[in-house]
Amino acid sequence: STQSTWDPYMKRLAQIATKSGGRVLELGFGMQISAGFIQEADSLDQHVIVEANGNVFKRAIEFANSARYMTTPLYGFSYDVTPLLQAGTFDGILYDTYPLTTEGVCLHHRDFFSEAYRLLKPGGVFTFFVPNASEILDDEDVKLLKQAGFKRIEQEVVPVDTPEDCQYWRAKTMVAPICHKD
Protein backbone atom coordinates (compact mmCIF):
# COMPACT_ATOMS: atom_id res chain seq x y z
CA SER A 1 0.00 0.00 0.00
CA THR A 2 1.07 3.58 -0.61
CA GLN A 3 0.48 4.33 3.03
CA SER A 4 3.22 2.09 4.38
CA THR A 5 5.70 3.49 1.84
CA TRP A 6 5.38 7.02 3.23
CA ASP A 7 4.98 6.07 6.88
CA PRO A 8 8.64 6.45 7.92
CA TYR A 9 8.80 9.89 6.33
CA MET A 10 5.47 11.14 7.71
CA LYS A 11 6.42 9.75 11.12
CA ARG A 12 9.71 11.67 11.06
CA LEU A 13 7.95 14.92 10.07
CA ALA A 14 5.49 14.40 12.94
CA GLN A 15 8.34 13.74 15.39
CA ILE A 16 10.07 16.94 14.30
CA ALA A 17 6.87 18.98 14.69
CA THR A 18 6.10 17.51 18.14
CA LYS A 19 9.58 17.43 19.65
CA SER A 20 8.81 20.25 22.09
CA GLY A 21 5.22 19.14 22.77
CA GLY A 22 2.91 22.10 23.39
CA ARG A 23 0.70 23.26 20.53
CA VAL A 24 1.18 21.75 17.10
CA LEU A 25 -0.35 22.97 13.86
CA GLU A 26 -0.87 20.51 11.03
CA LEU A 27 -1.79 21.86 7.60
CA GLY A 28 -3.44 19.19 5.48
CA PHE A 29 -5.10 16.19 7.15
CA GLY A 30 -5.14 14.04 4.00
CA MET A 31 -5.02 10.32 4.78
CA GLN A 32 -4.41 11.15 8.46
CA ILE A 33 -1.01 9.42 8.41
CA SER A 34 0.91 12.30 9.99
CA ALA A 35 -2.02 13.17 12.27
CA GLY A 36 -1.83 9.68 13.75
CA PHE A 37 1.91 10.07 14.31
CA ILE A 38 1.44 13.53 15.86
CA GLN A 39 -0.87 11.91 18.42
CA GLU A 40 1.94 9.50 19.37
CA ALA A 41 3.93 12.39 20.87
CA ASP A 42 5.00 12.04 24.51
CA SER A 43 3.06 15.14 25.47
CA LEU A 44 0.93 17.63 23.60
CA ASP A 45 -1.34 20.45 24.73
CA GLN A 46 -3.23 20.83 21.47
CA HIS A 47 -3.19 19.51 17.92
CA VAL A 48 -4.73 21.99 15.47
CA ILE A 49 -5.59 20.65 12.01
CA VAL A 50 -6.40 22.84 8.99
CA GLU A 51 -8.15 21.01 6.13
CA ALA A 52 -9.93 22.43 3.08
CA ASN A 53 -11.61 19.35 1.60
CA GLY A 54 -15.14 18.89 2.98
CA ASN A 55 -15.13 15.09 3.04
CA VAL A 56 -11.64 14.92 4.49
CA PHE A 57 -12.63 17.52 7.08
CA LYS A 58 -15.48 15.26 8.25
CA ARG A 59 -12.88 12.56 8.89
CA ALA A 60 -10.73 15.09 10.74
CA ILE A 61 -13.67 15.78 13.08
CA GLU A 62 -14.12 12.05 13.73
CA PHE A 63 -10.39 11.76 14.33
CA ALA A 64 -10.49 14.69 16.78
CA ASN A 65 -13.35 13.12 18.74
CA SER A 66 -11.31 10.02 19.55
CA ALA A 67 -7.84 11.58 19.66
CA ARG A 68 -5.55 11.13 22.64
CA TYR A 69 -4.78 14.86 22.88
CA MET A 70 -7.08 17.84 22.48
CA THR A 71 -7.52 18.23 18.73
CA THR A 72 -9.11 21.18 16.97
CA PRO A 73 -9.98 20.82 13.29
CA LEU A 74 -10.39 24.11 11.38
CA TYR A 75 -12.11 24.09 8.00
CA GLY A 76 -10.67 26.01 5.06
CA PHE A 77 -7.55 26.65 3.04
CA SER A 78 -4.43 27.40 5.04
CA TYR A 79 -4.10 30.86 3.49
CA ASP A 80 -7.64 31.74 4.66
CA VAL A 81 -7.46 30.14 8.11
CA THR A 82 -3.96 30.78 9.44
CA PRO A 83 -4.05 34.61 9.27
CA LEU A 84 -6.83 34.36 11.89
CA LEU A 85 -4.53 32.44 14.26
CA GLN A 86 -2.50 34.37 16.81
CA ALA A 87 1.20 34.95 16.12
CA GLY A 88 3.77 33.16 18.27
CA THR A 89 1.42 30.49 19.64
CA PHE A 90 2.68 27.21 18.14
CA ASP A 91 5.59 25.02 19.19
CA GLY A 92 5.61 22.98 16.00
CA ILE A 93 4.14 23.19 12.50
CA LEU A 94 3.87 20.43 9.88
CA TYR A 95 2.87 21.58 6.40
CA ASP A 96 1.63 19.01 3.90
CA THR A 97 -1.27 20.30 1.84
CA TYR A 98 -2.30 19.22 -1.61
CA PRO A 99 -1.33 21.84 -4.21
CA LEU A 100 -4.28 23.39 -6.02
CA THR A 101 -2.54 24.11 -9.30
CA THR A 102 -0.27 21.95 -11.40
CA GLU A 103 2.36 24.71 -11.43
CA GLY A 104 2.25 24.69 -7.66
CA VAL A 105 2.98 21.00 -7.31
CA CYS A 106 6.53 21.38 -6.03
CA LEU A 107 6.46 24.96 -4.86
CA HIS A 108 3.25 25.66 -2.94
CA HIS A 109 4.92 25.10 0.45
CA ARG A 110 7.08 28.18 -0.17
CA ASP A 111 4.10 30.50 0.12
CA PHE A 112 3.70 29.39 3.71
CA PHE A 113 7.25 29.99 5.02
CA SER A 114 6.73 33.50 6.41
CA GLU A 115 3.36 32.54 7.87
CA ALA A 116 4.96 29.55 9.62
CA TYR A 117 7.58 31.88 11.08
CA ARG A 118 4.87 34.29 12.30
CA LEU A 119 2.87 31.52 13.98
CA LEU A 120 5.75 29.84 15.79
CA LYS A 121 6.84 30.67 19.32
CA PRO A 122 10.55 31.41 19.73
CA GLY A 123 12.17 27.98 19.93
CA GLY A 124 9.45 26.54 17.70
CA VAL A 125 10.09 24.24 14.74
CA PHE A 126 8.61 24.16 11.23
CA THR A 127 8.80 21.14 8.93
CA PHE A 128 7.17 20.37 5.60
CA PHE A 129 6.72 17.67 2.99
CA VAL A 130 9.54 18.13 0.47
CA PRO A 131 8.23 17.08 -2.95
CA ASN A 132 11.52 16.60 -4.75
CA ALA A 133 13.69 13.54 -5.19
CA SER A 134 16.87 14.89 -3.74
CA GLU A 135 18.90 14.34 -0.59
CA ILE A 136 19.17 18.03 0.05
CA LEU A 137 16.79 20.99 0.27
CA ASP A 138 16.53 23.12 -2.83
CA ASP A 139 18.75 26.26 -2.66
CA GLU A 140 15.68 28.38 -3.35
CA ASP A 141 13.84 26.78 -0.40
CA VAL A 142 16.78 27.60 1.89
CA LYS A 143 16.95 31.17 0.59
CA LEU A 144 13.21 31.72 1.09
CA LEU A 145 13.26 30.14 4.55
CA LYS A 146 16.04 32.54 5.56
CA GLN A 147 14.10 35.48 4.10
CA ALA A 148 11.10 34.37 6.17
CA GLY A 149 13.26 34.60 9.31
CA PHE A 150 14.51 31.05 9.86
CA LYS A 151 18.22 31.33 10.65
CA ARG A 152 18.90 27.72 11.58
CA ILE A 153 17.78 25.17 8.99
CA GLU A 154 18.74 21.54 9.39
CA GLN A 155 17.81 18.63 7.19
CA GLU A 156 17.64 14.89 7.60
CA VAL A 157 17.54 12.24 4.90
CA VAL A 158 14.81 9.68 5.60
CA PRO A 159 14.83 6.31 3.83
CA VAL A 160 11.50 5.38 2.20
CA ASP A 161 10.56 2.00 0.81
CA THR A 162 9.40 3.17 -2.63
CA PRO A 163 7.73 0.40 -4.65
CA GLU A 164 9.48 -0.23 -7.96
CA ASP A 165 6.25 0.42 -9.89
CA CYS A 166 5.52 3.75 -8.20
CA GLN A 167 4.69 6.16 -11.02
CA TYR A 168 5.22 9.43 -9.20
CA TRP A 169 8.16 8.75 -6.89
CA ARG A 170 11.29 6.79 -7.68
CA ALA A 171 13.73 7.97 -5.03
CA LYS A 172 14.48 5.80 -2.00
CA THR A 173 15.00 8.79 0.29
CA MET A 174 13.18 12.00 1.19
CA VAL A 175 14.36 15.14 2.94
CA ALA A 176 12.89 16.17 6.29
CA PRO A 177 13.56 19.88 6.97
CA ILE A 178 13.96 21.17 10.53
CA CYS A 179 13.55 24.96 10.55
CA HIS A 180 14.10 26.62 13.90
CA LYS A 181 12.67 29.95 15.01
CA ASP A 182 15.28 31.11 17.49
PDB file of C-alpha atoms in Angstrom:
ATOM      1  CA  SER A   1       0.000   0.000   0.000  1.00  0.00           C
ATOM      2  CA  THR A   2       1.069   3.576  -0.611  1.00  0.00           C
ATOM      3  CA  GLN A   3       0.480   4.328   3.030  1.00  0.00           C
ATOM      4  CA  SER A   4       3.223   2.091   4.380  1.00  0.00           C
ATOM      5  CA  THR A   5       5.702   3.490   1.842  1.00  0.00           C
ATOM      6  CA  TRP A   6       5.375   7.017   3.231  1.00  0.00           C
ATOM      7  CA  ASP A   7       4.978   6.065   6.877  1.00  0.00           C
ATOM      8  CA  PRO A   8       8.636   6.447   7.919  1.00  0.00           C
ATOM      9  CA  TYR A   9       8.798   9.894   6.332  1.00  0.00           C
ATOM     10  CA  MET A  10       5.474  11.135   7.707  1.00  0.00           C
ATOM     11  CA  LYS A  11       6.423   9.754  11.120  1.00  0.00           C
ATOM     12  CA  ARG A  12       9.706  11.671  11.056  1.00  0.00           C
ATOM     13  CA  LEU A  13       7.952  14.925  10.073  1.00  0.00           C
ATOM     14  CA  ALA A  14       5.489  14.399  12.939  1.00  0.00           C
ATOM     15  CA  GLN A  15       8.342  13.740  15.388  1.00  0.00           C
ATOM     16  CA  ILE A  16      10.072  16.944  14.296  1.00  0.00           C
ATOM     17  CA  ALA A  17       6.866  18.976  14.692  1.00  0.00           C
ATOM     18  CA  THR A  18       6.100  17.512  18.141  1.00  0.00           C
ATOM     19  CA  LYS A  19       9.581  17.426  19.650  1.00  0.00           C
ATOM     20  CA  SER A  20       8.807  20.254  22.094  1.00  0.00           C
ATOM     21  CA  GLY A  21       5.222  19.141  22.775  1.00  0.00           C
ATOM     22  CA  GLY A  22       2.907  22.101  23.394  1.00  0.00           C
ATOM     23  CA  ARG A  23       0.696  23.259  20.527  1.00  0.00           C
ATOM     24  CA  VAL A  24       1.185  21.746  17.103  1.00  0.00           C
ATOM     25  CA  LEU A  25      -0.355  22.973  13.858  1.00  0.00           C
ATOM     26  CA  GLU A  26      -0.871  20.506  11.031  1.00  0.00           C
ATOM     27  CA  LEU A  27      -1.792  21.861   7.598  1.00  0.00           C
ATOM     28  CA  GLY A  28      -3.444  19.192   5.475  1.00  0.00           C
ATOM     29  CA  PHE A  29      -5.100  16.193   7.147  1.00  0.00           C
ATOM     30  CA  GLY A  30      -5.142  14.040   4.002  1.00  0.00           C
ATOM     31  CA  MET A  31      -5.020  10.320   4.776  1.00  0.00           C
ATOM     32  CA  GLN A  32      -4.411  11.146   8.460  1.00  0.00           C
ATOM     33  CA  ILE A  33      -1.012   9.423   8.413  1.00  0.00           C
ATOM     34  CA  SER A  34       0.906  12.304   9.985  1.00  0.00           C
ATOM     35  CA  ALA A  35      -2.025  13.167  12.269  1.00  0.00           C
ATOM     36  CA  GLY A  36      -1.828   9.683  13.754  1.00  0.00           C
ATOM     37  CA  PHE A  37       1.907  10.067  14.307  1.00  0.00           C
ATOM     38  CA  ILE A  38       1.436  13.527  15.860  1.00  0.00           C
ATOM     39  CA  GLN A  39      -0.869  11.906  18.421  1.00  0.00           C
ATOM     40  CA  GLU A  40       1.941   9.498  19.367  1.00  0.00           C
ATOM     41  CA  ALA A  41       3.927  12.386  20.868  1.00  0.00           C
ATOM     42  CA  ASP A  42       4.999  12.036  24.510  1.00  0.00           C
ATOM     43  CA  SER A  43       3.065  15.137  25.471  1.00  0.00           C
ATOM     44  CA  LEU A  44       0.933  17.630  23.597  1.00  0.00           C
ATOM     45  CA  ASP A  45      -1.343  20.455  24.733  1.00  0.00           C
ATOM     46  CA  GLN A  46      -3.229  20.830  21.474  1.00  0.00           C
ATOM     47  CA  HIS A  47      -3.186  19.506  17.915  1.00  0.00           C
ATOM     48  CA  VAL A  48      -4.732  21.992  15.469  1.00  0.00           C
ATOM     49  CA  ILE A  49      -5.594  20.653  12.007  1.00  0.00           C
ATOM     50  CA  VAL A  50      -6.397  22.840   8.992  1.00  0.00           C
ATOM     51  CA  GLU A  51      -8.150  21.010   6.135  1.00  0.00           C
ATOM     52  CA  ALA A  52      -9.928  22.428   3.076  1.00  0.00           C
ATOM     53  CA  ASN A  53     -11.611  19.352   1.603  1.00  0.00           C
ATOM     54  CA  GLY A  54     -15.144  18.894   2.977  1.00  0.00           C
ATOM     55  CA  ASN A  55     -15.132  15.091   3.043  1.00  0.00           C
ATOM     56  CA  VAL A  56     -11.644  14.916   4.487  1.00  0.00           C
ATOM     57  CA  PHE A  57     -12.629  17.525   7.082  1.00  0.00           C
ATOM     58  CA  LYS A  58     -15.476  15.256   8.252  1.00  0.00           C
ATOM     59  CA  ARG A  59     -12.880  12.565   8.887  1.00  0.00           C
ATOM     60  CA  ALA A  60     -10.726  15.086  10.741  1.00  0.00           C
ATOM     61  CA  ILE A  61     -13.673  15.779  13.082  1.00  0.00           C
ATOM     62  CA  GLU A  62     -14.125  12.047  13.732  1.00  0.00           C
ATOM     63  CA  PHE A  63     -10.387  11.759  14.327  1.00  0.00           C
ATOM     64  CA  ALA A  64     -10.488  14.694  16.778  1.00  0.00           C
ATOM     65  CA  ASN A  65     -13.346  13.120  18.738  1.00  0.00           C
ATOM     66  CA  SER A  66     -11.315  10.018  19.545  1.00  0.00           C
ATOM     67  CA  ALA A  67      -7.836  11.578  19.659  1.00  0.00           C
ATOM     68  CA  ARG A  68      -5.545  11.129  22.640  1.00  0.00           C
ATOM     69  CA  TYR A  69      -4.778  14.858  22.876  1.00  0.00           C
ATOM     70  CA  MET A  70      -7.080  17.845  22.485  1.00  0.00           C
ATOM     71  CA  THR A  71      -7.517  18.225  18.725  1.00  0.00           C
ATOM     72  CA  THR A  72      -9.114  21.184  16.975  1.00  0.00           C
ATOM     73  CA  PRO A  73      -9.982  20.817  13.288  1.00  0.00           C
ATOM     74  CA  LEU A  74     -10.392  24.106  11.379  1.00  0.00           C
ATOM     75  CA  TYR A  75     -12.114  24.092   7.998  1.00  0.00           C
ATOM     76  CA  GLY A  76     -10.666  26.006   5.065  1.00  0.00           C
ATOM     77  CA  PHE A  77      -7.549  26.650   3.042  1.00  0.00           C
ATOM     78  CA  SER A  78      -4.431  27.401   5.043  1.00  0.00           C
ATOM     79  CA  TYR A  79      -4.099  30.863   3.489  1.00  0.00           C
ATOM     80  CA  ASP A  80      -7.640  31.739   4.658  1.00  0.00           C
ATOM     81  CA  VAL A  81      -7.460  30.142   8.106  1.00  0.00           C
ATOM     82  CA  THR A  82      -3.958  30.782   9.436  1.00  0.00           C
ATOM     83  CA  PRO A  83      -4.054  34.613   9.266  1.00  0.00           C
ATOM     84  CA  LEU A  84      -6.831  34.357  11.891  1.00  0.00           C
ATOM     85  CA  LEU A  85      -4.525  32.444  14.262  1.00  0.00           C
ATOM     86  CA  GLN A  86      -2.497  34.365  16.809  1.00  0.00           C
ATOM     87  CA  ALA A  87       1.198  34.945  16.119  1.00  0.00           C
ATOM     88  CA  GLY A  88       3.770  33.157  18.266  1.00  0.00           C
ATOM     89  CA  THR A  89       1.424  30.494  19.639  1.00  0.00           C
ATOM     90  CA  PHE A  90       2.680  27.207  18.137  1.00  0.00           C
ATOM     91  CA  ASP A  91       5.591  25.016  19.194  1.00  0.00           C
ATOM     92  CA  GLY A  92       5.606  22.979  16.000  1.00  0.00           C
ATOM     93  CA  ILE A  93       4.140  23.193  12.497  1.00  0.00           C
ATOM     94  CA  LEU A  94       3.871  20.432   9.881  1.00  0.00           C
ATOM     95  CA  TYR A  95       2.873  21.585   6.397  1.00  0.00           C
ATOM     96  CA  ASP A  96       1.633  19.013   3.903  1.00  0.00           C
ATOM     97  CA  THR A  97      -1.270  20.296   1.841  1.00  0.00           C
ATOM     98  CA  TYR A  98      -2.297  19.222  -1.609  1.00  0.00           C
ATOM     99  CA  PRO A  99      -1.330  21.841  -4.211  1.00  0.00           C
ATOM    100  CA  LEU A 100      -4.275  23.388  -6.024  1.00  0.00           C
ATOM    101  CA  THR A 101      -2.543  24.111  -9.299  1.00  0.00           C
ATOM    102  CA  THR A 102      -0.271  21.946 -11.397  1.00  0.00           C
ATOM    103  CA  GLU A 103       2.357  24.713 -11.435  1.00  0.00           C
ATOM    104  CA  GLY A 104       2.249  24.688  -7.660  1.00  0.00           C
ATOM    105  CA  VAL A 105       2.983  20.999  -7.314  1.00  0.00           C
ATOM    106  CA  CYS A 106       6.532  21.378  -6.033  1.00  0.00           C
ATOM    107  CA  LEU A 107       6.462  24.961  -4.863  1.00  0.00           C
ATOM    108  CA  HIS A 108       3.250  25.665  -2.941  1.00  0.00           C
ATOM    109  CA  HIS A 109       4.920  25.098   0.448  1.00  0.00           C
ATOM    110  CA  ARG A 110       7.081  28.177  -0.174  1.00  0.00           C
ATOM    111  CA  ASP A 111       4.101  30.503   0.117  1.00  0.00           C
ATOM    112  CA  PHE A 112       3.704  29.393   3.711  1.00  0.00           C
ATOM    113  CA  PHE A 113       7.253  29.991   5.019  1.00  0.00           C
ATOM    114  CA  SER A 114       6.734  33.497   6.406  1.00  0.00           C
ATOM    115  CA  GLU A 115       3.360  32.540   7.868  1.00  0.00           C
ATOM    116  CA  ALA A 116       4.960  29.555   9.617  1.00  0.00           C
ATOM    117  CA  TYR A 117       7.582  31.883  11.083  1.00  0.00           C
ATOM    118  CA  ARG A 118       4.873  34.285  12.297  1.00  0.00           C
ATOM    119  CA  LEU A 119       2.867  31.519  13.983  1.00  0.00           C
ATOM    120  CA  LEU A 120       5.753  29.840  15.788  1.00  0.00           C
ATOM    121  CA  LYS A 121       6.845  30.669  19.317  1.00  0.00           C
ATOM    122  CA  PRO A 122      10.554  31.413  19.733  1.00  0.00           C
ATOM    123  CA  GLY A 123      12.170  27.983  19.931  1.00  0.00           C
ATOM    124  CA  GLY A 124       9.454  26.537  17.695  1.00  0.00           C
ATOM    125  CA  VAL A 125      10.086  24.241  14.738  1.00  0.00           C
ATOM    126  CA  PHE A 126       8.612  24.162  11.231  1.00  0.00           C
ATOM    127  CA  THR A 127       8.797  21.144   8.931  1.00  0.00           C
ATOM    128  CA  PHE A 128       7.170  20.375   5.599  1.00  0.00           C
ATOM    129  CA  PHE A 129       6.722  17.666   2.992  1.00  0.00           C
ATOM    130  CA  VAL A 130       9.536  18.128   0.466  1.00  0.00           C
ATOM    131  CA  PRO A 131       8.233  17.077  -2.950  1.00  0.00           C
ATOM    132  CA  ASN A 132      11.517  16.603  -4.750  1.00  0.00           C
ATOM    133  CA  ALA A 133      13.687  13.542  -5.192  1.00  0.00           C
ATOM    134  CA  SER A 134      16.871  14.891  -3.736  1.00  0.00           C
ATOM    135  CA  GLU A 135      18.898  14.338  -0.589  1.00  0.00           C
ATOM    136  CA  ILE A 136      19.168  18.033   0.046  1.00  0.00           C
ATOM    137  CA  LEU A 137      16.790  20.988   0.273  1.00  0.00           C
ATOM    138  CA  ASP A 138      16.532  23.117  -2.828  1.00  0.00           C
ATOM    139  CA  ASP A 139      18.748  26.261  -2.659  1.00  0.00           C
ATOM    140  CA  GLU A 140      15.682  28.376  -3.351  1.00  0.00           C
ATOM    141  CA  ASP A 141      13.844  26.784  -0.396  1.00  0.00           C
ATOM    142  CA  VAL A 142      16.779  27.596   1.886  1.00  0.00           C
ATOM    143  CA  LYS A 143      16.955  31.172   0.590  1.00  0.00           C
ATOM    144  CA  LEU A 144      13.211  31.725   1.088  1.00  0.00           C
ATOM    145  CA  LEU A 145      13.258  30.137   4.551  1.00  0.00           C
ATOM    146  CA  LYS A 146      16.036  32.539   5.563  1.00  0.00           C
ATOM    147  CA  GLN A 147      14.102  35.479   4.096  1.00  0.00           C
ATOM    148  CA  ALA A 148      11.104  34.375   6.174  1.00  0.00           C
ATOM    149  CA  GLY A 149      13.261  34.603   9.306  1.00  0.00           C
ATOM    150  CA  PHE A 150      14.507  31.050   9.857  1.00  0.00           C
ATOM    151  CA  LYS A 151      18.216  31.335  10.651  1.00  0.00           C
ATOM    152  CA  ARG A 152      18.897  27.715  11.577  1.00  0.00           C
ATOM    153  CA  ILE A 153      17.782  25.175   8.985  1.00  0.00           C
ATOM    154  CA  GLU A 154      18.736  21.538   9.393  1.00  0.00           C
ATOM    155  CA  GLN A 155      17.813  18.625   7.186  1.00  0.00           C
ATOM    156  CA  GLU A 156      17.637  14.888   7.596  1.00  0.00           C
ATOM    157  CA  VAL A 157      17.545  12.244   4.905  1.00  0.00           C
ATOM    158  CA  VAL A 158      14.806   9.682   5.605  1.00  0.00           C
ATOM    159  CA  PRO A 159      14.830   6.308   3.827  1.00  0.00           C
ATOM    160  CA  VAL A 160      11.499   5.379   2.202  1.00  0.00           C
ATOM    161  CA  ASP A 161      10.558   2.004   0.807  1.00  0.00           C
ATOM    162  CA  THR A 162       9.397   3.167  -2.625  1.00  0.00           C
ATOM    163  CA  PRO A 163       7.732   0.400  -4.652  1.00  0.00           C
ATOM    164  CA  GLU A 164       9.479  -0.228  -7.964  1.00  0.00           C
ATOM    165  CA  ASP A 165       6.246   0.417  -9.894  1.00  0.00           C
ATOM    166  CA  CYS A 166       5.518   3.747  -8.195  1.00  0.00           C
ATOM    167  CA  GLN A 167       4.694   6.162 -11.022  1.00  0.00           C
ATOM    168  CA  TYR A 168       5.224   9.433  -9.203  1.00  0.00           C
ATOM    169  CA  TRP A 169       8.157   8.747  -6.889  1.00  0.00           C
ATOM    170  CA  ARG A 170      11.294   6.792  -7.679  1.00  0.00           C
ATOM    171  CA  ALA A 171      13.734   7.969  -5.031  1.00  0.00           C
ATOM    172  CA  LYS A 172      14.482   5.801  -1.997  1.00  0.00           C
ATOM    173  CA  THR A 173      14.997   8.786   0.291  1.00  0.00           C
ATOM    174  CA  MET A 174      13.184  11.996   1.188  1.00  0.00           C
ATOM    175  CA  VAL A 175      14.364  15.141   2.936  1.00  0.00           C
ATOM    176  CA  ALA A 176      12.886  16.170   6.290  1.00  0.00           C
ATOM    177  CA  PRO A 177      13.562  19.883   6.966  1.00  0.00           C
ATOM    178  CA  ILE A 178      13.962  21.175  10.527  1.00  0.00           C
ATOM    179  CA  CYS A 179      13.546  24.956  10.547  1.00  0.00           C
ATOM    180  CA  HIS A 180      14.095  26.622  13.902  1.00  0.00           C
ATOM    181  CA  LYS A 181      12.667  29.948  15.007  1.00  0.00           C
ATOM    182  CA  ASP A 182      15.279  31.110  17.487  1.00  0.00           C
TER     183      ASP A 182
END
